[in-house]
GROMACS .gro file of C-alpha atoms in nm:
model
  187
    1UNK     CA    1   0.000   0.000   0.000
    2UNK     CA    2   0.275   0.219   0.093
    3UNK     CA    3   0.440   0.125  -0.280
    4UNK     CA    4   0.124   0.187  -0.414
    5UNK     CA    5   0.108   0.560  -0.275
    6UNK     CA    6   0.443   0.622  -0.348
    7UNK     CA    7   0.427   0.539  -0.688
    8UNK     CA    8   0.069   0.751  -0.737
    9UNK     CA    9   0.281   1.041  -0.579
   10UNK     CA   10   0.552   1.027  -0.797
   11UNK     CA   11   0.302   0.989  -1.068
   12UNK     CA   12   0.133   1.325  -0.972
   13UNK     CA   13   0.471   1.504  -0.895
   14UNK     CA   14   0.585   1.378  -1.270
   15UNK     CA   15   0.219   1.527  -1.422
   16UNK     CA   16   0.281   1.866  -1.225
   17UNK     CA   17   0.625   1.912  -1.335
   18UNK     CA   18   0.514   1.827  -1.717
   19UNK     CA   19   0.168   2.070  -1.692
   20UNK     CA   20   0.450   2.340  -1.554
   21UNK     CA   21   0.718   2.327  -1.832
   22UNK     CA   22   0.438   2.291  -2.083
   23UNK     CA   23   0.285   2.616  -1.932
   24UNK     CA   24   0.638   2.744  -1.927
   25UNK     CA   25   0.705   2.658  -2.294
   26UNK     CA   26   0.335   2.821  -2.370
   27UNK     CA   27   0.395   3.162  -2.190
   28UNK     CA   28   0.746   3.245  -2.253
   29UNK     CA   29   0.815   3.601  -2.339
   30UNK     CA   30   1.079   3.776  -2.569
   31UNK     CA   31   1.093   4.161  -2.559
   32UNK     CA   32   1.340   4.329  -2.817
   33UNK     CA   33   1.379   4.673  -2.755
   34UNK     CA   34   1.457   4.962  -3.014
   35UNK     CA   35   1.557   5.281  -2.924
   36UNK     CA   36   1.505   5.563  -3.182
   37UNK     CA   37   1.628   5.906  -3.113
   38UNK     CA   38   1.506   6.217  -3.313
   39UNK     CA   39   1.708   6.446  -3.445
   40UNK     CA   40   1.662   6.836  -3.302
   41UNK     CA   41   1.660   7.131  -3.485
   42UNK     CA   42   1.788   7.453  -3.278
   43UNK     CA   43   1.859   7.800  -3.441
   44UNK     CA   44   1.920   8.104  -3.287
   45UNK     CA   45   1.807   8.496  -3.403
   46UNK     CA   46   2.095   8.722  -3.411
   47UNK     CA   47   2.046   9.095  -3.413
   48UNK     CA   48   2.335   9.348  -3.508
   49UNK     CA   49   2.324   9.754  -3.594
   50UNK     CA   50   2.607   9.768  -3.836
   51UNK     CA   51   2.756   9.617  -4.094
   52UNK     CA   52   3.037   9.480  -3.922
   53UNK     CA   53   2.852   9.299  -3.685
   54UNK     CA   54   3.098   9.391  -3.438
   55UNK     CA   55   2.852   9.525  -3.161
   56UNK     CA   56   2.515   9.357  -3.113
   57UNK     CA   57   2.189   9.581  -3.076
   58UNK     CA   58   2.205   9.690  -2.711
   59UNK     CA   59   1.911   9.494  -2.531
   60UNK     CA   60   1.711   9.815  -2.432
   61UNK     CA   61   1.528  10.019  -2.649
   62UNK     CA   62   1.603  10.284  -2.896
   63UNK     CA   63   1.466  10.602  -2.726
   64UNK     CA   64   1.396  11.009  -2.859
   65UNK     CA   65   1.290  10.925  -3.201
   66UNK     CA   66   1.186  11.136  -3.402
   67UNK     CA   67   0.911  11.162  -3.739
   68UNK     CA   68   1.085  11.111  -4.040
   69UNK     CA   69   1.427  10.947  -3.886
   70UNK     CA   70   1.471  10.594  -4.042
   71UNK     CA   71   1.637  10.279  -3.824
   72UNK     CA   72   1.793   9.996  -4.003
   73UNK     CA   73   1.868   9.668  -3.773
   74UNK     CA   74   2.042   9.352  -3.983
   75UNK     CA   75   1.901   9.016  -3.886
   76UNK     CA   76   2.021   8.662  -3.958
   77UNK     CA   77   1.925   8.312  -3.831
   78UNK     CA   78   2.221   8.074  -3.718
   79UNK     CA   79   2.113   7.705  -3.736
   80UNK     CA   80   2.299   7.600  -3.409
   81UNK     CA   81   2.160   7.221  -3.412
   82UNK     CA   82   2.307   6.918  -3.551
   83UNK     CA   83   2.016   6.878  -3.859
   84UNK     CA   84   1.948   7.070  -4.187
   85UNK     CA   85   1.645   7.280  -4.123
   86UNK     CA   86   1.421   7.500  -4.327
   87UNK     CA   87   1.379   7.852  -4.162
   88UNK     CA   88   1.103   8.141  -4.167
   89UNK     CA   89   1.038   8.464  -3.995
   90UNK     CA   90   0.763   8.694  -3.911
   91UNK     CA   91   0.738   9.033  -3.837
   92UNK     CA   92   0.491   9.195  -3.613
   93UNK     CA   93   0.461   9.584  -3.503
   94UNK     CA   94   0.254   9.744  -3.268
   95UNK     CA   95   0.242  10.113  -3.106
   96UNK     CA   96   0.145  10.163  -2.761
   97UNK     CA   97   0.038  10.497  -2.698
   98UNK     CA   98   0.123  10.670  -2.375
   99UNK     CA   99  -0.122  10.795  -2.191
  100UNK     CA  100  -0.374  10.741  -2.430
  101UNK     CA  101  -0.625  10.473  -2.347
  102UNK     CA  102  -0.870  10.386  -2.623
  103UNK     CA  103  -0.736  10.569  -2.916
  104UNK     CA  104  -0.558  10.349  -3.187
  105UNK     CA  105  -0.245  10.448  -3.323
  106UNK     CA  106  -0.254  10.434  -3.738
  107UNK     CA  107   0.008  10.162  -3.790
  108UNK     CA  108   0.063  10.264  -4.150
  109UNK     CA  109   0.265  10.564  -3.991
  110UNK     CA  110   0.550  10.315  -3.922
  111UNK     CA  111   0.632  10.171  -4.253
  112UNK     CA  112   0.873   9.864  -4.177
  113UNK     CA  113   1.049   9.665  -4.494
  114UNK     CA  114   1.220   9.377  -4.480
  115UNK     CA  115   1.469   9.356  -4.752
  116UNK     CA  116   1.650   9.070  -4.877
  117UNK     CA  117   1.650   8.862  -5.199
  118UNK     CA  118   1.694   8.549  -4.993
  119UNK     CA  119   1.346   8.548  -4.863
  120UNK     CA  120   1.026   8.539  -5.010
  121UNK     CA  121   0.750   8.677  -4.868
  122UNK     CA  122   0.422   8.447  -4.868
  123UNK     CA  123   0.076   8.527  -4.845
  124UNK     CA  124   0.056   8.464  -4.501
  125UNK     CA  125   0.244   8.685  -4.413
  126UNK     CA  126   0.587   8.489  -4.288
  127UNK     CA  127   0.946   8.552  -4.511
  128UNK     CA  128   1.022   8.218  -4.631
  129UNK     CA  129   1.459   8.174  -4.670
  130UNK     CA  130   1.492   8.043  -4.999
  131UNK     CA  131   1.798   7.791  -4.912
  132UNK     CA  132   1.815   7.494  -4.686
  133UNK     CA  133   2.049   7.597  -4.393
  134UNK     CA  134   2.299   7.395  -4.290
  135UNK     CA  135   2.404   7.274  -3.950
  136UNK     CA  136   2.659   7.616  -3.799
  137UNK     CA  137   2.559   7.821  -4.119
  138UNK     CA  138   2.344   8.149  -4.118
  139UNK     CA  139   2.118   8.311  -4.293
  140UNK     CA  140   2.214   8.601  -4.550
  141UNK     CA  141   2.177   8.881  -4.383
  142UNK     CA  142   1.824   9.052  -4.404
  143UNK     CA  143   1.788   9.452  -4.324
  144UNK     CA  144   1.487   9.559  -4.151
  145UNK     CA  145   1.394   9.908  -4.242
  146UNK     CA  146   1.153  10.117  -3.981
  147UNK     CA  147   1.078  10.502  -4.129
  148UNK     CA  148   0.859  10.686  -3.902
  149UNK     CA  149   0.644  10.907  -4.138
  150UNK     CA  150   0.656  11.311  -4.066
  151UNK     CA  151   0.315  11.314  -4.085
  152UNK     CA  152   0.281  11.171  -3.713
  153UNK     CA  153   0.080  11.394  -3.471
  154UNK     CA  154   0.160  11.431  -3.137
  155UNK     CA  155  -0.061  11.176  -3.013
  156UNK     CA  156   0.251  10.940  -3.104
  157UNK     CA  157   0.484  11.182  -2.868
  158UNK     CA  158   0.632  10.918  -2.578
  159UNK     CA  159   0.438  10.640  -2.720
  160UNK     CA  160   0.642  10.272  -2.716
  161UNK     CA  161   0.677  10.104  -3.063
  162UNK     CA  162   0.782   9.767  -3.064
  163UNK     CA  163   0.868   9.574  -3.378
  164UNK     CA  164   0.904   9.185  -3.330
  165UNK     CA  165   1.120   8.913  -3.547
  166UNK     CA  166   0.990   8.565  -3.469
  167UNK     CA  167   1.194   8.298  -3.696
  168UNK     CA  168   1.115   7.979  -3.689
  169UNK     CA  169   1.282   7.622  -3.826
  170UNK     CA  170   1.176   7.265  -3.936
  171UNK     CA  171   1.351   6.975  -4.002
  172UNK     CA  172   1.452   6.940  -4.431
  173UNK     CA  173   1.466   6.539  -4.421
  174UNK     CA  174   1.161   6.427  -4.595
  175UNK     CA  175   0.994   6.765  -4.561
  176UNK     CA  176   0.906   6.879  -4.922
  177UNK     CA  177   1.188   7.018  -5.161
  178UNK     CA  178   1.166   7.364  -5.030
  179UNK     CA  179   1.053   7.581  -4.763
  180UNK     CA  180   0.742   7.682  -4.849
  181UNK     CA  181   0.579   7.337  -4.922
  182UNK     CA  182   0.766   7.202  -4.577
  183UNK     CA  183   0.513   7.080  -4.331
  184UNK     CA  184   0.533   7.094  -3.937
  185UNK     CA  185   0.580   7.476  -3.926
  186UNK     CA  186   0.499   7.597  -3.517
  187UNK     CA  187   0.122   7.725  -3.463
   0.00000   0.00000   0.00000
């Protein structure tokens, strides 16, 4: 009897040991892992007022101008990442009047050009750099031109005007052939 026992334990030890390996043999698991890293595209807007670009434009405003005086800043975008990137820029301008809340300042008084034949200027509204820019190379240089017209009253007198330069970059690699049919441009 105790043979007999024996042997039906051994018999049940033998099943559970099969039923476990063939479990084991069911429910194995392989997980490869891939790690893919994106490129980055960095550039960098750099401001100068002469031709040299020896001195940078000093961070604080320009102050005391006066109607009819013209202001010429040169712009030009450094790609500073490791990628080849199409870039863009937009320019925005805006007078705040001094003291004088709820009147609206005639923006057409300010004529701002940007001049390059590098850019192209798209409906839009955003200047669209005509080359793809390589990883440490700039821009050419673009001139932005702000003439205050003499016509301005002196409800511009103290009054803040502040012209913005926004560029912007997006990867070339299988982003259309130039920079105006690239996709994945910022909001």
């Amino acid at each position: 009897m105790k043979r007999r026992l024996l042997a039906g334990l051994l018999i049940i030890i033998c099943l559970l040991i099969q039923i476990h390996e063939t479990k084991a043999y069911f429910s194995t698991e392989k997980t490869l892992h891939k790690v893919i890293t994106t490129g980055g595209i960095k550039i960098e807007l750099l401001e100068w007022e002469d031709e040299s670009k020896i001195r940078s434009l000093p961070k604080n405003s320009t102050e005391g101008v006066m109607p009819g005086r013209e202001i010429v800043k040169i712009f030009q975008v450094e790609n500073t990442g490791k990628n080849e990137a199409y870039i863009r820029i937009q320019m925005e301008k805006d007078i705040g009047l001094k003291g004088k809340i709820g009147e609206e300042p005639n923006l057409n008084l300010m004529i701002v050009n940007l001049e390059s034949s590098a850019w192209t200027l798209a409906e839009e509204g955003f200047y669209y750099y005509k080359k793809v820019l390589k990883p440490g190379e700039k821009t050419e240089p673009f001139y932005l031109t702000a003439r205050f017209d003499r016509s301005m009253g002196n409800i511009f007198q103290d009054s803040r005007v502040k012209v913005s330069i926004t560029a912007q970059a997006t990867q070339v690699a299988n982003n259309g052939n130039s920079s105006l049919k690239a996709k994945g441009w910022p909001d």
